[in-house]
PDB file of C-alpha atoms (C1' of nucleotides) in Angstrom:
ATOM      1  CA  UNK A  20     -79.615 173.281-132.784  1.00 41.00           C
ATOM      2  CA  UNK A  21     -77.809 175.753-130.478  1.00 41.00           C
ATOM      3  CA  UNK A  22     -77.447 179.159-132.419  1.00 46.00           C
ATOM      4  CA  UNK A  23     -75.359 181.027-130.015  1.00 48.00           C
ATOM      5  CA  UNK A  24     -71.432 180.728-130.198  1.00 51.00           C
ATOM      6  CA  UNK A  25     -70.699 177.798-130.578  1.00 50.00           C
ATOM      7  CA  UNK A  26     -72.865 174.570-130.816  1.00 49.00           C
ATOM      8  CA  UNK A  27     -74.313 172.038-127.863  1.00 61.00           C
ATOM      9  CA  UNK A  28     -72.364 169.257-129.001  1.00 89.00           C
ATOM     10  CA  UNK A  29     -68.099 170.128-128.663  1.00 96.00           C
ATOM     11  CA  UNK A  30     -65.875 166.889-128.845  1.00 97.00           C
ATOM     12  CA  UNK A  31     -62.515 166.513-127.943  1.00 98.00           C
ATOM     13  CA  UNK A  32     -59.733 166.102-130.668  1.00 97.00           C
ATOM     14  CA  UNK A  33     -58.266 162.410-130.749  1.00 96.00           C
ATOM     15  CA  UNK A  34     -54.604 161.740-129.982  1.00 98.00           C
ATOM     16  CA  UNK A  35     -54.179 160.394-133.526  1.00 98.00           C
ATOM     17  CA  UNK A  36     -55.323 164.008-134.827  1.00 98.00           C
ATOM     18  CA  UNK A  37     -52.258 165.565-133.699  1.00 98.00           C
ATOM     19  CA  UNK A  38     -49.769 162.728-134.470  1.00 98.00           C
ATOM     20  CA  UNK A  39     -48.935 163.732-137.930  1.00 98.00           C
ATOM     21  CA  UNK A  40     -47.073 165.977-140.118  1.00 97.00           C
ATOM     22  CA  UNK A  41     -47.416 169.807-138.436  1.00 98.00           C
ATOM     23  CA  UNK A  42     -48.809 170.839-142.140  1.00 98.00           C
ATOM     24  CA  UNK A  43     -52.026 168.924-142.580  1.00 98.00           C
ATOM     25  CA  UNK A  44     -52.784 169.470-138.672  1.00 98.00           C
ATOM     26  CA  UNK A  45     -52.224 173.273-139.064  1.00 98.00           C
ATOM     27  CA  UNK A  46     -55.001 173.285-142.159  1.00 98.00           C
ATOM     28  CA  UNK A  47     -57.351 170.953-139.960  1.00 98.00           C
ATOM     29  CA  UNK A  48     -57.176 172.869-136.882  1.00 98.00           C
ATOM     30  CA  UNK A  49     -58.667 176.086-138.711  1.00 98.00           C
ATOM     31  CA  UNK A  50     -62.256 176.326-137.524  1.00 98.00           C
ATOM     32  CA  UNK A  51     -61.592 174.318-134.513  1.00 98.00           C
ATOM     33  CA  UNK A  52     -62.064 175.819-130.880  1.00 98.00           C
ATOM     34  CA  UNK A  53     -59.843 176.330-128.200  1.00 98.00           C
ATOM     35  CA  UNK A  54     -61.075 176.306-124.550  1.00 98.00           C
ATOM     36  CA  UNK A  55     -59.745 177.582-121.032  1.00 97.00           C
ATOM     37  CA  UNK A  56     -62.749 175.822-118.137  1.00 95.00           C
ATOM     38  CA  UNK A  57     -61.132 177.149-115.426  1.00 89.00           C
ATOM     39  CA  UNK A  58     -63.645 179.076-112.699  1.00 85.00           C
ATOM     40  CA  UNK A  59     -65.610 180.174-116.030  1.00 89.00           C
ATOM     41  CA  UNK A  60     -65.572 179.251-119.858  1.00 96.00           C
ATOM     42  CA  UNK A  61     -63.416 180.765-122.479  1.00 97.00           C
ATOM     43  CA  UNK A  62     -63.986 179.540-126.204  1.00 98.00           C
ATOM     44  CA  UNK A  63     -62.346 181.204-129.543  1.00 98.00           C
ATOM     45  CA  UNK A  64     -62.246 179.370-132.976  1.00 98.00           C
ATOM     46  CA  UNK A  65     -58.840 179.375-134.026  1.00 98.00           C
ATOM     47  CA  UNK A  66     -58.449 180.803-137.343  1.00 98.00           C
ATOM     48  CA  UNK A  67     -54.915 181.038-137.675  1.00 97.00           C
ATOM     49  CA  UNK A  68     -51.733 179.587-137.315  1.00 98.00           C
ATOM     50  CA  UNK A  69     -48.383 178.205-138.092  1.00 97.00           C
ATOM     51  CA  UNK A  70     -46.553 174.786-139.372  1.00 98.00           C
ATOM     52  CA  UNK A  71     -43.578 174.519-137.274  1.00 97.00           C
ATOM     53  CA  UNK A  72     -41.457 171.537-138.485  1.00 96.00           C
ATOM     54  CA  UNK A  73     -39.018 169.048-136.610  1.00 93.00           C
ATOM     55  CA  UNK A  74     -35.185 169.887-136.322  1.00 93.00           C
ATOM     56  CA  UNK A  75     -35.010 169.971-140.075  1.00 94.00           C
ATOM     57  CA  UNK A  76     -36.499 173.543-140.028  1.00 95.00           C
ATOM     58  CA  UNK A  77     -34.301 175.798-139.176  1.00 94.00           C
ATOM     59  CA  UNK A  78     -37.355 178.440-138.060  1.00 95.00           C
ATOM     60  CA  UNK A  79     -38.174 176.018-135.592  1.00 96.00           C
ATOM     61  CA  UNK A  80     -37.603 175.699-131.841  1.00 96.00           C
ATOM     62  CA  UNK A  81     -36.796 171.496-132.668  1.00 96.00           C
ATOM     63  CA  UNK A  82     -33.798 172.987-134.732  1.00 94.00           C
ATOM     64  CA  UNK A  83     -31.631 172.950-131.940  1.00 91.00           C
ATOM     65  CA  UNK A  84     -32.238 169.630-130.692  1.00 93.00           C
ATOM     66  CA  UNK A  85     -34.130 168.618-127.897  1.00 93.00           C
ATOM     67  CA  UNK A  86     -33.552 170.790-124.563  1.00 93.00           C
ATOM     68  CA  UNK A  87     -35.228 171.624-121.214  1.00 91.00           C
ATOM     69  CA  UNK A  88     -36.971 174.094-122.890  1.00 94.00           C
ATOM     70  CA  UNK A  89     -38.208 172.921-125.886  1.00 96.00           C
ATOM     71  CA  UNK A  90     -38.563 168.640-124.560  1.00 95.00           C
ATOM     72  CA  UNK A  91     -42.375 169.144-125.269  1.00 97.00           C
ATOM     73  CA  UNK A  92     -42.513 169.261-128.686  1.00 97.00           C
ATOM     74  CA  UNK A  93     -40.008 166.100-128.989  1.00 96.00           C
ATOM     75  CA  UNK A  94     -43.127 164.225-126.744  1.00 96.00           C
ATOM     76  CA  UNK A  95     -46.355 162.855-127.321  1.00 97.00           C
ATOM     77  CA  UNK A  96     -48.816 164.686-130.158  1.00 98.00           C
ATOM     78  CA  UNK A  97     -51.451 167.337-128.849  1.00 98.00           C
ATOM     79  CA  UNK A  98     -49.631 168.571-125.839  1.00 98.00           C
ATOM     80  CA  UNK A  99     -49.189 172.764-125.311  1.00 98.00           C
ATOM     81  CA  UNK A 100     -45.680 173.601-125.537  1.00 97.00           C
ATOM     82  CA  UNK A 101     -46.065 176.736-124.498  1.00 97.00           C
ATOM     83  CA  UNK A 102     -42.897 179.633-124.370  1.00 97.00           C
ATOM     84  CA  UNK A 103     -41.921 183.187-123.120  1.00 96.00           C
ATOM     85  CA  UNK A 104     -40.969 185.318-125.760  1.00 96.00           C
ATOM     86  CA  UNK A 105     -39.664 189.129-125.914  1.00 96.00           C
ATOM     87  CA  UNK A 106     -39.331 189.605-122.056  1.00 94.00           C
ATOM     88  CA  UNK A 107     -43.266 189.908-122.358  1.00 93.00           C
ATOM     89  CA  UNK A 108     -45.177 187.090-124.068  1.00 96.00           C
ATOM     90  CA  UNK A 109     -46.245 183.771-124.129  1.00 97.00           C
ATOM     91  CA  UNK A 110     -46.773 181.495-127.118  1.00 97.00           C
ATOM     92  CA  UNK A 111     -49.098 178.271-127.536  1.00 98.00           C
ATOM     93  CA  UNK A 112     -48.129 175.550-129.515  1.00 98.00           C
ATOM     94  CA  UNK A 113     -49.164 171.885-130.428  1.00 98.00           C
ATOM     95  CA  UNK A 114     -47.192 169.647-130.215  1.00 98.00           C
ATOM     96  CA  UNK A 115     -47.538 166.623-133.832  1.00 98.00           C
ATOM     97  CA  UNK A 116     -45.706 164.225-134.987  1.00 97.00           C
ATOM     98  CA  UNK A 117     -45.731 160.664-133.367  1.00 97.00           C
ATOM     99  CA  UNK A 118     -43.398 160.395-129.897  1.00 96.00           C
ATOM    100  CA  UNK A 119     -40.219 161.035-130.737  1.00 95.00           C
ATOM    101  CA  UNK A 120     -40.551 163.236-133.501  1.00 96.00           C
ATOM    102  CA  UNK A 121     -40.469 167.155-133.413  1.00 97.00           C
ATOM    103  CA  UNK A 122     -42.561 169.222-134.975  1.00 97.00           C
ATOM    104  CA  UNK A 123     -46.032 171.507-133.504  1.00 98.00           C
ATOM    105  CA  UNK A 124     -48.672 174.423-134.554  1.00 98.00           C
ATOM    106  CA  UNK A 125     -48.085 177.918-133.378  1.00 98.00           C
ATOM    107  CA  UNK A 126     -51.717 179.219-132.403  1.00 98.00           C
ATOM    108  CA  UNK A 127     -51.533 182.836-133.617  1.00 98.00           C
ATOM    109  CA  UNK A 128     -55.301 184.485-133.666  1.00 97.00           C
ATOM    110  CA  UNK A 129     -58.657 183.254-132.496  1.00 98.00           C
ATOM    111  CA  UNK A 130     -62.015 184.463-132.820  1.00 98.00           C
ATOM    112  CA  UNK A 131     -63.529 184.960-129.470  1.00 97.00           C
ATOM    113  CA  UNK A 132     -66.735 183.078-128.462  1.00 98.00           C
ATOM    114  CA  UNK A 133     -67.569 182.948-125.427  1.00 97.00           C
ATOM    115  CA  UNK A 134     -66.684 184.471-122.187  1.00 97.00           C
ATOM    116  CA  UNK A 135     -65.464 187.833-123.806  1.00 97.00           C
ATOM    117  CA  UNK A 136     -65.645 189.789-121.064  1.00 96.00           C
ATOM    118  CA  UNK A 137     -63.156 187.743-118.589  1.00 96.00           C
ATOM    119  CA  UNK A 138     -60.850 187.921-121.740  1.00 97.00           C
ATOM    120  CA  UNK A 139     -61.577 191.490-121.836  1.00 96.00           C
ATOM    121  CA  UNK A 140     -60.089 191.903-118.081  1.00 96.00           C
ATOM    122  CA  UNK A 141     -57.341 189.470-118.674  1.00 96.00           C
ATOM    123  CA  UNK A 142     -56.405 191.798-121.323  1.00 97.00           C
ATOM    124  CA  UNK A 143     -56.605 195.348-119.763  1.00 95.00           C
ATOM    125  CA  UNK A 144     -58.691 196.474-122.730  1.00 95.00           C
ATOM    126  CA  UNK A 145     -62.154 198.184-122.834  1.00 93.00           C
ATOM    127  CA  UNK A 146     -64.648 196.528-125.586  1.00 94.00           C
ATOM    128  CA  UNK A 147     -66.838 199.221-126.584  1.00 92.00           C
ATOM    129  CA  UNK A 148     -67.361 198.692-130.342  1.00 92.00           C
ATOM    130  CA  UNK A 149     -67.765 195.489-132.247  1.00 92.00           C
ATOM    131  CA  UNK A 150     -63.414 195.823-133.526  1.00 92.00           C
ATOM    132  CA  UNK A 151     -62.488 196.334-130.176  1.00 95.00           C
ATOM    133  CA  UNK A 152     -62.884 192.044-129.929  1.00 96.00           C
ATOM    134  CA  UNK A 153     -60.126 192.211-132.534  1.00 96.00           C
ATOM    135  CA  UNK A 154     -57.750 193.328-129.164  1.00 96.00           C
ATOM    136  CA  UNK A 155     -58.847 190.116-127.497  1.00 97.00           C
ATOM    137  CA  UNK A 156     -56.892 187.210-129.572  1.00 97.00           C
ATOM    138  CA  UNK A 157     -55.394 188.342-132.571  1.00 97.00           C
ATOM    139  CA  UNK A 158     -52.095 187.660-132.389  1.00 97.00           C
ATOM    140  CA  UNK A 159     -50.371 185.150-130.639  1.00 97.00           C
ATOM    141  CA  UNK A 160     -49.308 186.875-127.774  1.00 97.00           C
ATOM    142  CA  UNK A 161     -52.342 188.555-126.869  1.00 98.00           C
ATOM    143  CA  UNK A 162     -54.549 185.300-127.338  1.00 98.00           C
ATOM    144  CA  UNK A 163     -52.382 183.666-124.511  1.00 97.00           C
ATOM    145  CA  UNK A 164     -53.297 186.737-122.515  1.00 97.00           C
ATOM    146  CA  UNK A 165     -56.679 185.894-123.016  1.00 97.00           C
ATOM    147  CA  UNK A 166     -56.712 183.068-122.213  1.00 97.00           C
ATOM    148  CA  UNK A 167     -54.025 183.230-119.039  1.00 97.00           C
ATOM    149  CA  UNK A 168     -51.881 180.901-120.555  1.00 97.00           C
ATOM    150  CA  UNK A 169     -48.653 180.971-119.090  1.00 96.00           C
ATOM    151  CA  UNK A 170     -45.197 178.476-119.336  1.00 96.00           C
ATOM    152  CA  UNK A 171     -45.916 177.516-115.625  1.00 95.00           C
ATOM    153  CA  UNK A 172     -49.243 176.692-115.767  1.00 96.00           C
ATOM    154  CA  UNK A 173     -49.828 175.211-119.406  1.00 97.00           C
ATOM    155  CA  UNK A 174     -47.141 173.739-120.699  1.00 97.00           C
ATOM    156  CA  UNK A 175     -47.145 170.254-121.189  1.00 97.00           C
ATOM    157  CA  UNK A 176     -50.794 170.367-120.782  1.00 97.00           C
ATOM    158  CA  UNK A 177     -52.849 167.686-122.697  1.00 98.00           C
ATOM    159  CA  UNK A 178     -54.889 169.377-125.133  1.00 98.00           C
ATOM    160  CA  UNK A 179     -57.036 166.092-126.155  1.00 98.00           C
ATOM    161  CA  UNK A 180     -59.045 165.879-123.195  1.00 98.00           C
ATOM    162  CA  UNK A 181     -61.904 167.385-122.203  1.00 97.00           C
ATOM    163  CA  UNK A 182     -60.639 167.317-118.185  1.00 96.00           C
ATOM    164  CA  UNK A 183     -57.740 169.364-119.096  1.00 97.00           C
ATOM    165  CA  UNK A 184     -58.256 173.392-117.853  1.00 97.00           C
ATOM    166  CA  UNK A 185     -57.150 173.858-121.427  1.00 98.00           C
ATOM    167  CA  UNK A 186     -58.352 171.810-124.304  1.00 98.00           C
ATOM    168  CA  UNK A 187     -58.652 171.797-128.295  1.00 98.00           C
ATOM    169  CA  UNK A 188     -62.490 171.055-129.754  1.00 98.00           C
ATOM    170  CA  UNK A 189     -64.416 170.474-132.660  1.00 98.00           C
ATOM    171  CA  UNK A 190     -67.750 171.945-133.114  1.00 97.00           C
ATOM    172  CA  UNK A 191     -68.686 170.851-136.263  1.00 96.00           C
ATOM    173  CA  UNK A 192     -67.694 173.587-137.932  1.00 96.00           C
ATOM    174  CA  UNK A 193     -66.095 173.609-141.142  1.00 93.00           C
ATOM    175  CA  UNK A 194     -63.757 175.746-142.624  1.00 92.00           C
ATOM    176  CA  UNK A 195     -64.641 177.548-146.305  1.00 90.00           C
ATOM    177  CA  UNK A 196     -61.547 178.794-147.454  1.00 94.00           C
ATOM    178  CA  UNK A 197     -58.158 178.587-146.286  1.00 96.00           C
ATOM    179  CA  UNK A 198     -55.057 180.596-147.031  1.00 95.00           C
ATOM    180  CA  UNK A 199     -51.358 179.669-147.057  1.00 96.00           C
ATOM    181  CA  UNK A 200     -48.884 182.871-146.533  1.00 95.00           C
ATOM    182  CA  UNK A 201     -45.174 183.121-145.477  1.00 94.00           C
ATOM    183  CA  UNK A 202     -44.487 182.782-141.450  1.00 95.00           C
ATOM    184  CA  UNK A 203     -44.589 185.993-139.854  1.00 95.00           C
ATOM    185  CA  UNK A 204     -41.600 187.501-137.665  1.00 94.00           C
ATOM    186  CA  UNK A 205     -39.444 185.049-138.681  1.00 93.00           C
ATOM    187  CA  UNK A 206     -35.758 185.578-140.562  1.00 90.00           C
ATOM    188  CA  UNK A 207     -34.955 181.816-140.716  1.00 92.00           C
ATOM    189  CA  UNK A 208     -37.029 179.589-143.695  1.00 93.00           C
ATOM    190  CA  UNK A 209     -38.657 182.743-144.202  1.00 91.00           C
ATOM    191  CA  UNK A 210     -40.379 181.556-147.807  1.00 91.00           C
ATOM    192  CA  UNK A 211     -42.238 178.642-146.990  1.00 94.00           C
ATOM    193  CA  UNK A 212     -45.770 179.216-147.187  1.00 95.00           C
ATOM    194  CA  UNK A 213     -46.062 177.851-143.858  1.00 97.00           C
ATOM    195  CA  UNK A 214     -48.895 180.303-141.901  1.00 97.00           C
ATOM    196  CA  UNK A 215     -52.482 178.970-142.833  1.00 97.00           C
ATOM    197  CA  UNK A 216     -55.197 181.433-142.212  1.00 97.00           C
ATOM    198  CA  UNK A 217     -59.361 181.339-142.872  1.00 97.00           C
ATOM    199  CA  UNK A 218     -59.658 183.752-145.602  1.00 94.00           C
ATOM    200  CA  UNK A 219     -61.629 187.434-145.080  1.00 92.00           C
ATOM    201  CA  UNK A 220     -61.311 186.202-141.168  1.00 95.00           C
ATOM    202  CA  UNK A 221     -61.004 189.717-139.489  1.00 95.00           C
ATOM    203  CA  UNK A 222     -59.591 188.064-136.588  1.00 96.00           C
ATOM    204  CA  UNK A 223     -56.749 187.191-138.556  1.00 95.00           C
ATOM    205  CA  UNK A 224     -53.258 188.878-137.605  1.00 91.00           C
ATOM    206  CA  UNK A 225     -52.019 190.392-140.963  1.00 79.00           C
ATOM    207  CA  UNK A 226     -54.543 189.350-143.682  1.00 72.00           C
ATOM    208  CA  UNK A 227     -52.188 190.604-145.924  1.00 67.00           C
ATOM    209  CA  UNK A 228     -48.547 189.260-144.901  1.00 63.00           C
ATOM    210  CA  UNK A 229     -46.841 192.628-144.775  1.00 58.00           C
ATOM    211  CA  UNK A 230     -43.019 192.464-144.557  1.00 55.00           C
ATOM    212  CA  UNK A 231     -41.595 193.310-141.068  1.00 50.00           C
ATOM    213  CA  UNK A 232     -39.586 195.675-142.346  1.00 49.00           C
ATOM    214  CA  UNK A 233     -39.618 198.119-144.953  1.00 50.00           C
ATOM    215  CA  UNK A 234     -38.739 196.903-148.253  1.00 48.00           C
ATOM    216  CA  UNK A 235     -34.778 198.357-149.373  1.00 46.00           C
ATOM    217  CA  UNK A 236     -33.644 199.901-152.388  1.00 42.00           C
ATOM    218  CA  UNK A 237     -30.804 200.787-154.301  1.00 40.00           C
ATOM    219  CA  UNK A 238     -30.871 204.259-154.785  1.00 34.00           C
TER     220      UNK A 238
ATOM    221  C1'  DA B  19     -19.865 186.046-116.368  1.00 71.53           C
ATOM    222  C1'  DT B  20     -21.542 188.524-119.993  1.00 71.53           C
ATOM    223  C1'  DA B  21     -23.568 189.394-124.537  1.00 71.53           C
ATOM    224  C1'  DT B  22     -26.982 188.598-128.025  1.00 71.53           C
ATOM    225  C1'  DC B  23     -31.423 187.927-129.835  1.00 71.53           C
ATOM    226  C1'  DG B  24     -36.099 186.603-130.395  1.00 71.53           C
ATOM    227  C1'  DA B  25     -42.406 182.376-133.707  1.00 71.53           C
ATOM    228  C1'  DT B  26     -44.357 190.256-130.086  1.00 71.53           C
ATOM    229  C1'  DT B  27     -46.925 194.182-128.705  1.00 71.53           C
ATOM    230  C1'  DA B  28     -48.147 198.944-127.605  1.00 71.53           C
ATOM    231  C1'  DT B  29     -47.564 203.378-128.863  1.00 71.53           C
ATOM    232  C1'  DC B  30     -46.037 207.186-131.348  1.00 71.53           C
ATOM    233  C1'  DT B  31     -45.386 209.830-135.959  1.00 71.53           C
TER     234       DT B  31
ATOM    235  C1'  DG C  22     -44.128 202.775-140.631  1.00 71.53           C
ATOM    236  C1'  DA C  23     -40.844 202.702-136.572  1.00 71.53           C
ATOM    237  C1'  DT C  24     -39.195 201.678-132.160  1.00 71.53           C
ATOM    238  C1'  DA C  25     -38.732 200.785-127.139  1.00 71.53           C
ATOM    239  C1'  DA C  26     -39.681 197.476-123.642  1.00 71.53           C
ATOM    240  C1'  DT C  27     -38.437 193.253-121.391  1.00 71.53           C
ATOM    241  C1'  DC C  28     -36.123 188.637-119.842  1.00 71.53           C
ATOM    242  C1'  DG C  29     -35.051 183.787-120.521  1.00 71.53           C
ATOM    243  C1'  DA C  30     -32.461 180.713-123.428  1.00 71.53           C
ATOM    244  C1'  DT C  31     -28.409 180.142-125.673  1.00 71.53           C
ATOM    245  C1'  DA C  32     -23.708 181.041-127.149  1.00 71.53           C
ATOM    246  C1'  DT C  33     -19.241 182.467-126.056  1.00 71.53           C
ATOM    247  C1'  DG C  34     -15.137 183.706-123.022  1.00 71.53           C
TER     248       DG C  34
END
DNA sequence: ATATCGATTATCT
DNA sequence: GATAATCGATATG
């Protein structure tokens, strides 16, 4: 057995993986590993994300029907549907659900692997103590900076195929204990317990779901 | 044609 | 803990 990163043998997830309800695929993909093979290797276990339902959810993209923008997650199961956000950032997704139905995973940290330092550059950060990896991919932003994911590049991709620059695999890891928390940065559907994290992760975004804004008072 | 807002982040107090 | 930055998608006139 390989003891660094990650181990020797890393299979591809199945289409039938993805084509189910955006909850259970959320929990399963906790522990499994994302990976960019472009010129080098990038791999990061993803540790966690979000349950983004179809156009029933009114937090989710599929809430306003199916448009240009959003046609991916309306497709087949384990595609990226990947979007630009705050003038600044991407976001990667999954898309679930058989054909035809919405519904998709918002990636939101990672815990980096391998090839740290081309992350490191992608990033314009300086890793000089063991937290400084926390800059890398926590948060769901900064992991698609990481990983150079961009709308142009990625989205669409298929994310069940080894071939593909960008790819979703299982190690054979398994997951101890998960967590289930409120979405984060949300205003819509903002109660359902819909962010699944691997508990005591330190890669994890907000291990302890602070509100976005202060609480108010009455005074 | 123009206004609004967001599944965020960096940076400052 | 608070806020500015930034721009594409969407809504509205």
């Amino acid at each position: 057995m390989a003891q660094r990163g990650i181990a020797s043998r890393v299979h591809p997830l199945g289409r039938s993986f993805f084509e189910r309800d955006a909850r259970r695929v959320a929990r399963q993909l906790l522990g499994k590993v994302l990976i960019r093979n472009d010129e080098g290797t990038l791999t990061a276990r993803i540790v966690e994300v979000e349950a983004y339902l179809g156009e029933t959810d009114p937090a989710a993209h599929a809430a306003a029907g199916r448009t240009l923008r959003n046609a991916v997650i309306f497709g087949p199961p384990g595609h990226a549907y990947v979007y630009f956000i705050y003038g600044n950032h991407y976001c990667l997704n999954v898309s679930c659900e058989p054909e035809g139905k919405a519904g998709c995973v918002l990636f939101r940290a990672l815990e980096p692997l391998s090839g740290i330092e081309e992350m490191a550059r992608a990033r314009h950060v300086e890793i000089s103590t063991s937290k400084d990896l926390q800059k890398l991919t926590t948060g769901p932003g900064r992991l698609c900076e990481a990983f150079s994911i961009t709308r142009t590049r990625d989205n669409d991709c298929d994310l069940t195929s080894d071939e593909s620059s960008l790819w979703i695999g299982d190690d054979g890891y398994s997951a101890r204990s998960i967590t289930a928390t409120p979405r984060i940065g949300i205003t819509k559907a903002a109660d359902l317990p819909l962010r699944y994290l691997l508990a005591g992760n330190p890669f994890v975004s907000r291990p302890k779901t602070q509100p976005r804004r202060p609480e108010t008072f009455f005074s």
